[in-house]
PDB file of C-alpha atoms and ligand atoms in Angstrom:
ATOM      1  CA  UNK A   1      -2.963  -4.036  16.034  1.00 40.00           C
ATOM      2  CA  UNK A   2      -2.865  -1.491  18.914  1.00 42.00           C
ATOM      3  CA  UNK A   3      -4.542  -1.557  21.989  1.00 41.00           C
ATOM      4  CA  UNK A   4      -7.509   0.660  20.467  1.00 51.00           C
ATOM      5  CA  UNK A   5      -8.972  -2.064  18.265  1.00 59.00           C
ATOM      6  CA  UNK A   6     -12.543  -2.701  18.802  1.00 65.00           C
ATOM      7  CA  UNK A   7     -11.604  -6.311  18.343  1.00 78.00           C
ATOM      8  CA  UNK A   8      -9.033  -7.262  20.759  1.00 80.00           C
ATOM      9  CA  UNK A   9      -8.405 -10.846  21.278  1.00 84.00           C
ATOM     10  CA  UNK A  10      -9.393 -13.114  24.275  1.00 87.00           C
ATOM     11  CA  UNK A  11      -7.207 -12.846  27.013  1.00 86.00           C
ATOM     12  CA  UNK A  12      -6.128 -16.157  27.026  1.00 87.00           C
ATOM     13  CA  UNK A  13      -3.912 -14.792  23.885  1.00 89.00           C
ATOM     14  CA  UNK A  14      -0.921 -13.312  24.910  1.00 90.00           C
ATOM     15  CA  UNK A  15       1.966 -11.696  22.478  1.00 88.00           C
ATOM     16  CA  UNK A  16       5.301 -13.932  22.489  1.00 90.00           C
ATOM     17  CA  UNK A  17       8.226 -11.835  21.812  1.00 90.00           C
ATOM     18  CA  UNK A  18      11.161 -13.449  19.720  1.00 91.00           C
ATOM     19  CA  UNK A  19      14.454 -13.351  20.383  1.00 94.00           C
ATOM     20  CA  UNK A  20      15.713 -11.361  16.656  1.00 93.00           C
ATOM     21  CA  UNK A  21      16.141  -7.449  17.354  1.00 89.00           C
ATOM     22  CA  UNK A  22      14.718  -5.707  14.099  1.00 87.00           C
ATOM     23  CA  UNK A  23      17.881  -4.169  13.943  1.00 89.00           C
ATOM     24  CA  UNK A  24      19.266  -7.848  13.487  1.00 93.00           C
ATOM     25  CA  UNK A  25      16.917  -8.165  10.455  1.00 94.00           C
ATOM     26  CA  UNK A  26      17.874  -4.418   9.138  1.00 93.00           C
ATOM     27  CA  UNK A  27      21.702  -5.703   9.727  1.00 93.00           C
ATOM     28  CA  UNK A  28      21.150  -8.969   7.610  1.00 94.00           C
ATOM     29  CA  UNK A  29      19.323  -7.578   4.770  1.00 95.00           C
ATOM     30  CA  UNK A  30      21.325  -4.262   4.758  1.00 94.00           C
ATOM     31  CA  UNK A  31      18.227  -1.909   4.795  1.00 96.00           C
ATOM     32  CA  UNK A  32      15.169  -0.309   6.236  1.00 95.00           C
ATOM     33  CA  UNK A  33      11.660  -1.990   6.049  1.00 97.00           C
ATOM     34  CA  UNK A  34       8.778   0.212   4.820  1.00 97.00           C
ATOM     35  CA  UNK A  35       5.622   0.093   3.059  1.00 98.00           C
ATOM     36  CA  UNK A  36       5.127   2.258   0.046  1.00 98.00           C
ATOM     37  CA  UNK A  37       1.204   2.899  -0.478  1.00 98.00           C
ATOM     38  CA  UNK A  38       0.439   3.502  -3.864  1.00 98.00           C
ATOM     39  CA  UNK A  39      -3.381   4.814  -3.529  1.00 98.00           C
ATOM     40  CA  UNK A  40      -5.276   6.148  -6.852  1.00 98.00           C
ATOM     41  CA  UNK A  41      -8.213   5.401  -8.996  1.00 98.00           C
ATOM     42  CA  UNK A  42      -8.721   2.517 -11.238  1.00 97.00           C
ATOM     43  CA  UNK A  43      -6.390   3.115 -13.907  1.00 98.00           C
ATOM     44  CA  UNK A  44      -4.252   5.241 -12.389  1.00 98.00           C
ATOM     45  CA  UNK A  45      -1.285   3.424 -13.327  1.00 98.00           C
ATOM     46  CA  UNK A  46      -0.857   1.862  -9.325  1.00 98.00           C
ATOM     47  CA  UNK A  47       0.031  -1.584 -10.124  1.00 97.00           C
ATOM     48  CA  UNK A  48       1.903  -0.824 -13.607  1.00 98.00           C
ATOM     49  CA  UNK A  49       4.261   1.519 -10.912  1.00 98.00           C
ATOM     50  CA  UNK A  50       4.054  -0.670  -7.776  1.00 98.00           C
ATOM     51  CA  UNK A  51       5.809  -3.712 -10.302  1.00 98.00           C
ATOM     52  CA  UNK A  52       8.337  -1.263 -11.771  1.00 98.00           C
ATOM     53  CA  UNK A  53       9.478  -0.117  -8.727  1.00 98.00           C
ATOM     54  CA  UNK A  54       9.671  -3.763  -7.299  1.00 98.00           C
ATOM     55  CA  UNK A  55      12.546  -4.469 -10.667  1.00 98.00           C
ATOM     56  CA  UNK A  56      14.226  -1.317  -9.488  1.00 97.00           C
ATOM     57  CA  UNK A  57      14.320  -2.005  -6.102  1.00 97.00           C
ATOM     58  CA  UNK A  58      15.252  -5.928  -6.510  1.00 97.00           C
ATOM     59  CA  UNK A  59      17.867  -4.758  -9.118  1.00 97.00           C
ATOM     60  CA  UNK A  60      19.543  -2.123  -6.553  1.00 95.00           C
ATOM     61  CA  UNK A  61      19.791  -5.019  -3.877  1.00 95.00           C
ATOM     62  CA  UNK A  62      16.842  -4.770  -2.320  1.00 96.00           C
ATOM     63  CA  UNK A  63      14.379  -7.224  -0.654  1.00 97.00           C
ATOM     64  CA  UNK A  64      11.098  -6.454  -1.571  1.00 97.00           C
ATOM     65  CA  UNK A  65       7.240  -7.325  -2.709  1.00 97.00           C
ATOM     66  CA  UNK A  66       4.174  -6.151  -3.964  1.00 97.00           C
ATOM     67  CA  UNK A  67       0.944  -6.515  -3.016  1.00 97.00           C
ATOM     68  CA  UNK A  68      -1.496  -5.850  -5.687  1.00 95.00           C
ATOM     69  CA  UNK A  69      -5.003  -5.183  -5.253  1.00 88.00           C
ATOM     70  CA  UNK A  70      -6.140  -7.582  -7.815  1.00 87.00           C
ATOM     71  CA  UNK A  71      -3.857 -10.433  -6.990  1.00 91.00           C
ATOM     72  CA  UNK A  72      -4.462 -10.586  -3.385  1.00 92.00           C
ATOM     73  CA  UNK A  73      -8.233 -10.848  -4.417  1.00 91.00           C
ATOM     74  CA  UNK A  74      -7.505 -13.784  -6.338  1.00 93.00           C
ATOM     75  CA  UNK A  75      -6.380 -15.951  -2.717  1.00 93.00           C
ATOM     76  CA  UNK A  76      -6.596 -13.918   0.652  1.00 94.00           C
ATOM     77  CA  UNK A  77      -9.120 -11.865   0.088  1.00 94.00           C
ATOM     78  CA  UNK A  78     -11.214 -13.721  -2.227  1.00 95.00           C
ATOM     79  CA  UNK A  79     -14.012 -13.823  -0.029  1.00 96.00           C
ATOM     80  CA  UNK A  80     -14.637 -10.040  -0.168  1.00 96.00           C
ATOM     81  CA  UNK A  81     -16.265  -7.627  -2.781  1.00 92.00           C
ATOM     82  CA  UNK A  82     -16.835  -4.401  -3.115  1.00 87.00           C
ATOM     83  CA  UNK A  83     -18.890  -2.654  -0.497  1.00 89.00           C
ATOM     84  CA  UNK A  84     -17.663  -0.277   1.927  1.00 89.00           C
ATOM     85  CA  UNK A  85     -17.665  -3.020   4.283  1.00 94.00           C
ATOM     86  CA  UNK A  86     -15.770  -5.333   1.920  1.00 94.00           C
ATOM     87  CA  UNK A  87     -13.268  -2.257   1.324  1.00 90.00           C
ATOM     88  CA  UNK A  88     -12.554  -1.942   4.441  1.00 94.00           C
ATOM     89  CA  UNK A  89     -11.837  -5.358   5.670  1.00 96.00           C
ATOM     90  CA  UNK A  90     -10.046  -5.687   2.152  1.00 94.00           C
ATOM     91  CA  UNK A  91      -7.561  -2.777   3.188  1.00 95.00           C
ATOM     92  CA  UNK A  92      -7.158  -4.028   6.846  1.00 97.00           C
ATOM     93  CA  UNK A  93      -5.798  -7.583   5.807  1.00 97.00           C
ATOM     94  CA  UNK A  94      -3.091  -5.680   3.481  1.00 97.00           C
ATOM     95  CA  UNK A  95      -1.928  -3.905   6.067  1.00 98.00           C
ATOM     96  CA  UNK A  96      -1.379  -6.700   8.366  1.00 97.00           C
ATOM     97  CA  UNK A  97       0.316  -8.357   5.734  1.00 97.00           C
ATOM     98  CA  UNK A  98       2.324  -5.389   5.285  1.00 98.00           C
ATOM     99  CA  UNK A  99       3.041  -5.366   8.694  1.00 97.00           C
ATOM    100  CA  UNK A 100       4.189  -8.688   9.043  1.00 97.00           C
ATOM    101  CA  UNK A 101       6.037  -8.326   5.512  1.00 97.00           C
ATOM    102  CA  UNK A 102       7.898  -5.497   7.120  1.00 97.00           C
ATOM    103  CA  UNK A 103       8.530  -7.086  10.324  1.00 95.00           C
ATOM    104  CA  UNK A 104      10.321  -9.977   8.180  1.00 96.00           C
ATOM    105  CA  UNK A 105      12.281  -6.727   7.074  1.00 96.00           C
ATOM    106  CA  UNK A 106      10.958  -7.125   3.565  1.00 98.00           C
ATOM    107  CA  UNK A 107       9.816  -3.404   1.802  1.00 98.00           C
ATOM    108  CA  UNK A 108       6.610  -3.570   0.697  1.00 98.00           C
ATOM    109  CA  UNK A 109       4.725  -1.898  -2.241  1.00 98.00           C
ATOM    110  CA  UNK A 110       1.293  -2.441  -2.234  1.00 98.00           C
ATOM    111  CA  UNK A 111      -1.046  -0.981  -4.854  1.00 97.00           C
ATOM    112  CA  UNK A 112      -5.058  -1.053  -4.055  1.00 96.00           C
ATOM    113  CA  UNK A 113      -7.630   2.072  -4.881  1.00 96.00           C
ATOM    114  CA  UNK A 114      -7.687   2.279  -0.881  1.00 95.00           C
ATOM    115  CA  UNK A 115     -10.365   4.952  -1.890  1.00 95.00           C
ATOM    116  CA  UNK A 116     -11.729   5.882   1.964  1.00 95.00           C
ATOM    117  CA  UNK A 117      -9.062   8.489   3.923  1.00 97.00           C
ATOM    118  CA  UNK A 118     -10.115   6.738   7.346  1.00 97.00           C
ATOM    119  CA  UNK A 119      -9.302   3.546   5.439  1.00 96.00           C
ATOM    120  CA  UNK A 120      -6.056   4.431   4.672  1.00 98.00           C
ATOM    121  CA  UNK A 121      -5.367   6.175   8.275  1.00 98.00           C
ATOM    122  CA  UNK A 122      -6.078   2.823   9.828  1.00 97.00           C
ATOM    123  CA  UNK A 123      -3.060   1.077   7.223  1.00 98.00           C
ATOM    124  CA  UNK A 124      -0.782   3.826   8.330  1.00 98.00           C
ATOM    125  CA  UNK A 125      -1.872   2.668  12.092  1.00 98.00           C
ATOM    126  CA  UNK A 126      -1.443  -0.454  11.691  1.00 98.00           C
ATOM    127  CA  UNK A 127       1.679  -0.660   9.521  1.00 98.00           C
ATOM    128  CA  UNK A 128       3.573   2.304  11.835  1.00 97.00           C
ATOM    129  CA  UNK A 129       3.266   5.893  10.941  1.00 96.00           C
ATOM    130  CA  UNK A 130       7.788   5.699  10.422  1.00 94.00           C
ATOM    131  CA  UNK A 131       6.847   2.629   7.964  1.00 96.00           C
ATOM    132  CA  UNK A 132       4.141   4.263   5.901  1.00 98.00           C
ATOM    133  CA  UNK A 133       4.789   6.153   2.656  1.00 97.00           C
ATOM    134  CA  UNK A 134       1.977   7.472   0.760  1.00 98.00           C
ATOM    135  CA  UNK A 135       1.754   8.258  -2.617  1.00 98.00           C
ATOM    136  CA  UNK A 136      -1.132   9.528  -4.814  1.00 98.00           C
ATOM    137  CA  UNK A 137      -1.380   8.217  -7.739  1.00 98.00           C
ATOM    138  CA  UNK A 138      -3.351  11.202  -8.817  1.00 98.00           C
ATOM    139  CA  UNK A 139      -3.918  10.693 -12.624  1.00 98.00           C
ATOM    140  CA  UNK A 140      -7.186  12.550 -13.531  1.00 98.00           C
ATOM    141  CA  UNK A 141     -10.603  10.534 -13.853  1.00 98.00           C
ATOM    142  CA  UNK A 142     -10.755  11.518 -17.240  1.00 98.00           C
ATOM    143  CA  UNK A 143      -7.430  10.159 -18.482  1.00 98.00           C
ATOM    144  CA  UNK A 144      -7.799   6.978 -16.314  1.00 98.00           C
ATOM    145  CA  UNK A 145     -11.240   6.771 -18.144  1.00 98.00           C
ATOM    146  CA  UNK A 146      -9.665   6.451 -21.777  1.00 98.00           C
ATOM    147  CA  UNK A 147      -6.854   3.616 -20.956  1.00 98.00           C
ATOM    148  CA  UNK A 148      -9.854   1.542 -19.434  1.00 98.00           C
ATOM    149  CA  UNK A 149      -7.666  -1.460 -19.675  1.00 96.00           C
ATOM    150  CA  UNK A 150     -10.085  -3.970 -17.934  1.00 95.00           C
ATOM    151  CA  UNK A 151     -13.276  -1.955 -19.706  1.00 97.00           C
ATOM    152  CA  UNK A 152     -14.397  -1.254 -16.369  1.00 97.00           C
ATOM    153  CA  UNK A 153     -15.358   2.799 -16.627  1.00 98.00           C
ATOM    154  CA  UNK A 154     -17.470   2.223 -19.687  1.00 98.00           C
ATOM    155  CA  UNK A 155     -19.291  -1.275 -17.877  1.00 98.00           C
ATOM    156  CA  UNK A 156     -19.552   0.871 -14.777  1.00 97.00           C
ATOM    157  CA  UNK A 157     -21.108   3.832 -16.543  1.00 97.00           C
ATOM    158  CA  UNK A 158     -23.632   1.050 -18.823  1.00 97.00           C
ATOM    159  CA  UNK A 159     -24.737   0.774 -15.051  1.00 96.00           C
ATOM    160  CA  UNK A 160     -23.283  -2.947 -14.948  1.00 97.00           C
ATOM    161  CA  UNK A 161     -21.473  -2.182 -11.849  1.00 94.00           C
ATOM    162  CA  UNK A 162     -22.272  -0.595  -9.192  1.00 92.00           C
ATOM    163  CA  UNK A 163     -20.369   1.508  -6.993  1.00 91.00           C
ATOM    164  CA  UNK A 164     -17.115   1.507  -9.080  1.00 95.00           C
ATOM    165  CA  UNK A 165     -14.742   4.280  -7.695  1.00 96.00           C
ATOM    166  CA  UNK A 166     -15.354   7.713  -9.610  1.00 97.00           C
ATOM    167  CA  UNK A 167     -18.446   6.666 -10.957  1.00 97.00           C
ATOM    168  CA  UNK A 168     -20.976   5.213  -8.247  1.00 93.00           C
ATOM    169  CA  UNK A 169     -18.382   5.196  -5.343  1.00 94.00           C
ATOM    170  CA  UNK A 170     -16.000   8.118  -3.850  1.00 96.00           C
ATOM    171  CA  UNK A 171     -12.652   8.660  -4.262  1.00 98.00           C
ATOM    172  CA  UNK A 172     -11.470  10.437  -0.835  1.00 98.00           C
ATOM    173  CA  UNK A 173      -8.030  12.368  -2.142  1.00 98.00           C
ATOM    174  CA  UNK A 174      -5.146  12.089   0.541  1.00 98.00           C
ATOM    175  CA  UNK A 175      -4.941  15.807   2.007  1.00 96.00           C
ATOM    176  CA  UNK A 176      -1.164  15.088   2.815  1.00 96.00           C
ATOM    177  CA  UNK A 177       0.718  12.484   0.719  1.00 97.00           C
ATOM    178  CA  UNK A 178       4.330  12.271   0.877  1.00 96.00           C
ATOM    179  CA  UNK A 179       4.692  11.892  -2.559  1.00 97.00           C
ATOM    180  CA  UNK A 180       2.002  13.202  -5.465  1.00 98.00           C
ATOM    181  CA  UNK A 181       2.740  10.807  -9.111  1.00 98.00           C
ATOM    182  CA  UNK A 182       0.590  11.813 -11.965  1.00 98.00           C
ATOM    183  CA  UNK A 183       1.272   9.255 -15.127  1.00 98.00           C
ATOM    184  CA  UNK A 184      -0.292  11.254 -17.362  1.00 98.00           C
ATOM    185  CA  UNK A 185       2.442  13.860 -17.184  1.00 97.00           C
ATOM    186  CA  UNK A 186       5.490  11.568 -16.745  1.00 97.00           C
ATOM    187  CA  UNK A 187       6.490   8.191 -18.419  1.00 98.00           C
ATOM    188  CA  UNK A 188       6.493   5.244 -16.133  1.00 98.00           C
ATOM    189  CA  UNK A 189      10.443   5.602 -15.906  1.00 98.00           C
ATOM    190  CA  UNK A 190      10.431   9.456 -14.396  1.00 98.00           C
ATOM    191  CA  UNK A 191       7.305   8.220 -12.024  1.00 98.00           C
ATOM    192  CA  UNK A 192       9.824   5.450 -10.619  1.00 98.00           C
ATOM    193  CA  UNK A 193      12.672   7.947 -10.523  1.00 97.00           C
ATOM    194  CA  UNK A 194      10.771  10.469  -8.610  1.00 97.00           C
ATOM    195  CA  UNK A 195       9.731   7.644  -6.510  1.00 97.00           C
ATOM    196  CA  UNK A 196      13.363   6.220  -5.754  1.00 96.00           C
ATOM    197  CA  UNK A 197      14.559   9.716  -5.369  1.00 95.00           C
ATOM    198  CA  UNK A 198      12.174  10.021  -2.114  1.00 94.00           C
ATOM    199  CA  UNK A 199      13.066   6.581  -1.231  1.00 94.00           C
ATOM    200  CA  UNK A 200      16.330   5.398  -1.328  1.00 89.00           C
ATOM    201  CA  UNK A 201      17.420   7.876   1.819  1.00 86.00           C
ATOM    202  CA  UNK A 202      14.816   6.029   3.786  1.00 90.00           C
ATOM    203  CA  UNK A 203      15.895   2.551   2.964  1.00 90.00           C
ATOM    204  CA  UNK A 204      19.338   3.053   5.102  1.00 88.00           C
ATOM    205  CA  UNK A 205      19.143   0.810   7.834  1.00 85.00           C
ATOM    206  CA  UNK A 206      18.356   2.631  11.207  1.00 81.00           C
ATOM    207  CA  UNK A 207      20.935   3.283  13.865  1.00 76.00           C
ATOM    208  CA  UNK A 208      20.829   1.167  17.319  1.00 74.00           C
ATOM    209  CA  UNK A 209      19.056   4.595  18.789  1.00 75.00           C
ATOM    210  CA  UNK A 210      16.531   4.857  15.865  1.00 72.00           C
ATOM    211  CA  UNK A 211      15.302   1.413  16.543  1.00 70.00           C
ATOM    212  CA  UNK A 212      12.210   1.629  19.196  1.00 62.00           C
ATOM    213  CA  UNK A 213      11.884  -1.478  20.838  1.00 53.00           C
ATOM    214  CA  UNK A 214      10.857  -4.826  19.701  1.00 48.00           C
ATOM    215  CA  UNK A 215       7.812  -5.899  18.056  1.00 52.00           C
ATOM    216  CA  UNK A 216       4.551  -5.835  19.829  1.00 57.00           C
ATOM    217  CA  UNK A 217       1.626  -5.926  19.059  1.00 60.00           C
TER     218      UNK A 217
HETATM  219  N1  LIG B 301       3.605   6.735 -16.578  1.00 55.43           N
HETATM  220  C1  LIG B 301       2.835   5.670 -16.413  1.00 55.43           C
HETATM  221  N2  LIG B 301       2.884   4.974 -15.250  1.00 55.43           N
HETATM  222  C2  LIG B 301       2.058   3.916 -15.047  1.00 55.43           C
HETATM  223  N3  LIG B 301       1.131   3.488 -15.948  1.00 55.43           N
HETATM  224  C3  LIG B 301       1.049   4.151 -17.121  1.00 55.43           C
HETATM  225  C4  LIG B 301       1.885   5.263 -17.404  1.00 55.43           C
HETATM  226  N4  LIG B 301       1.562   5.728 -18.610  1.00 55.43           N
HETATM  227  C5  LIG B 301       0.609   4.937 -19.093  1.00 55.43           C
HETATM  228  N5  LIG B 301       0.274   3.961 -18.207  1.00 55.43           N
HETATM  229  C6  LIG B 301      -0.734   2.950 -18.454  1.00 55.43           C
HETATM  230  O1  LIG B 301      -1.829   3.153 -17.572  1.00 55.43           O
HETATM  231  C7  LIG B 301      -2.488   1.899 -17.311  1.00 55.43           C
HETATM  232  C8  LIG B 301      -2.559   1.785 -15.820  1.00 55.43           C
HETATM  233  O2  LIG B 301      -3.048   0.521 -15.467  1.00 55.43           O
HETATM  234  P1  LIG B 301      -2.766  -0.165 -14.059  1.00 55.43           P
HETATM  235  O3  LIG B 301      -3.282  -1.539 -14.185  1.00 55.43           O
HETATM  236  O4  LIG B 301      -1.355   0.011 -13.634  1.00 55.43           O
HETATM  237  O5  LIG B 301      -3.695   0.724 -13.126  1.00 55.43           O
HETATM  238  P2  LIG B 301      -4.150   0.467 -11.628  1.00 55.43           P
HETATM  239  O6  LIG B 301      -4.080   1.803 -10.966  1.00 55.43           O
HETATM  240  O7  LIG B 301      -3.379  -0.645 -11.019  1.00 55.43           O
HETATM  241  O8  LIG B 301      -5.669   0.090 -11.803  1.00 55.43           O
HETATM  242  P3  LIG B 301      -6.593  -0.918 -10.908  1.00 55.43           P
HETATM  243  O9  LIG B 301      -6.919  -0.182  -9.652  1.00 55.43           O
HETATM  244  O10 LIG B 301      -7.795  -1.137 -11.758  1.00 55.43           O
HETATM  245  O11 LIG B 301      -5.810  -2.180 -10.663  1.00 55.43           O
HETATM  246  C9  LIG B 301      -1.621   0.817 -17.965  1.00 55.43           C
HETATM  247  O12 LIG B 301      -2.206   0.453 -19.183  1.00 55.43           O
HETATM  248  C10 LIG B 301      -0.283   1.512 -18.167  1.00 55.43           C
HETATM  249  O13 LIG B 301       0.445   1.001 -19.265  1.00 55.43           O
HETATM  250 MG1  LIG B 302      -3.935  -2.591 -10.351  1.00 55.43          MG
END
């Protein structure tokens, strides 16, 4: 984390630099590590795109994993629910993991509801602002309301939970994503095209210059 986190460790804990260059991981895997934040309401279509784009993406040659909202809640973050609080905490883990995913030189593709802006600014921080790609998964309420796969709008609006995102909870709409996907106006193949299309110029691995330092912490 940087040097502005309210938690810093003790100083008895000091950062121990290894001896691989990122540009020796970039060199060995033959491309760029990023993050690719799918954010979006429930339904949205995050994790049906964050998978899709993992095939694609494994299928062109590249080394890369998702990290679905859901799933991580099933082991890491098993201990957390749903408060702000919870979110929060929920959102900083994944982006540590991303972090250290994308230090490995592994692309990651993570799909939570990430609903809070400041949440997300503090991923971006903590990933790298050159890592972090945003996308909006910006499928209207309304249409996310009648896939309801998990049955969640109509148990949230019986008032069976509470403070389920759109209903009893915000959803705080990135002002400046690089990349707007609405899967109720494209199938799930032009979302992933539109998504590579962005992408795959990123991916190239980084010249010596472009490389800023080693990893710290
Ligand atoms: N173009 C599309 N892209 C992605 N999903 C689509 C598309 N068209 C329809 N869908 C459907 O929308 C639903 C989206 O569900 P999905 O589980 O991916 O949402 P999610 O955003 O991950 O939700 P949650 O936050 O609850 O995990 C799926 O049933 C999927 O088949
Ligand atoms: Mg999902």
């Amino acid at each position: 984390m940087s040097s502005e986190s309210p938690n810093p460790p003790p100083v008895e804990v000091v950062w121990h630099g290894g001896l691989v260059h990122p540009g020796d991981r970039q060199q060995l895997l033959g491309q760029r590590p990023l993050t690719v934040w799918f954010t979006g309401l429930s339904a949205s279509g995050k994790s049906t795109l964050a998978f899709a784009l993992e095939r694609r993406l494994i299928d062109l040659g590249h080394a890369c994993c998702v990290l679905d909202g859901d799933n991580i809640r099933h082991g890491l973050n098993r201990n957390l629910g749903f408060s702000h609080e919870d979110r929060t905490e929920n959102i900083r883990r994944i982006a540590e993991v991303a972090r250290l995913m994308n230090d490995a030189g592994l692309i990651v593709v993570t799909a939570f509801i990430s609903p809070y802006r400041e949440d997300r600014r503090l991923a971006q921080e903590i990933v790298g602002t050159d890592r972090f790609f945003e996308i909006h998964v910006s499928t209207p309420i309304e249409i996310c309301e009648a896939r309801d796969p998990k049955g969640m709008y109509k148990r949230a609006r019986a008032g069976e939970i509470q403070g389920f995102t759109g209903v009893g909870a915000p959803y705080e709409r990135p002002i400046s994503p690089a990349l707007e996907i609405d899967t109720s106006v494209d199938t799930l193949e032009e979302c992933v095209g539109k998504v590579l299309s962005r992408l795959l110029e990123l991916l190239l691995p980084e010249t010596e210059e472009q490389i800023s330092g080693t990893v710290q912490p």
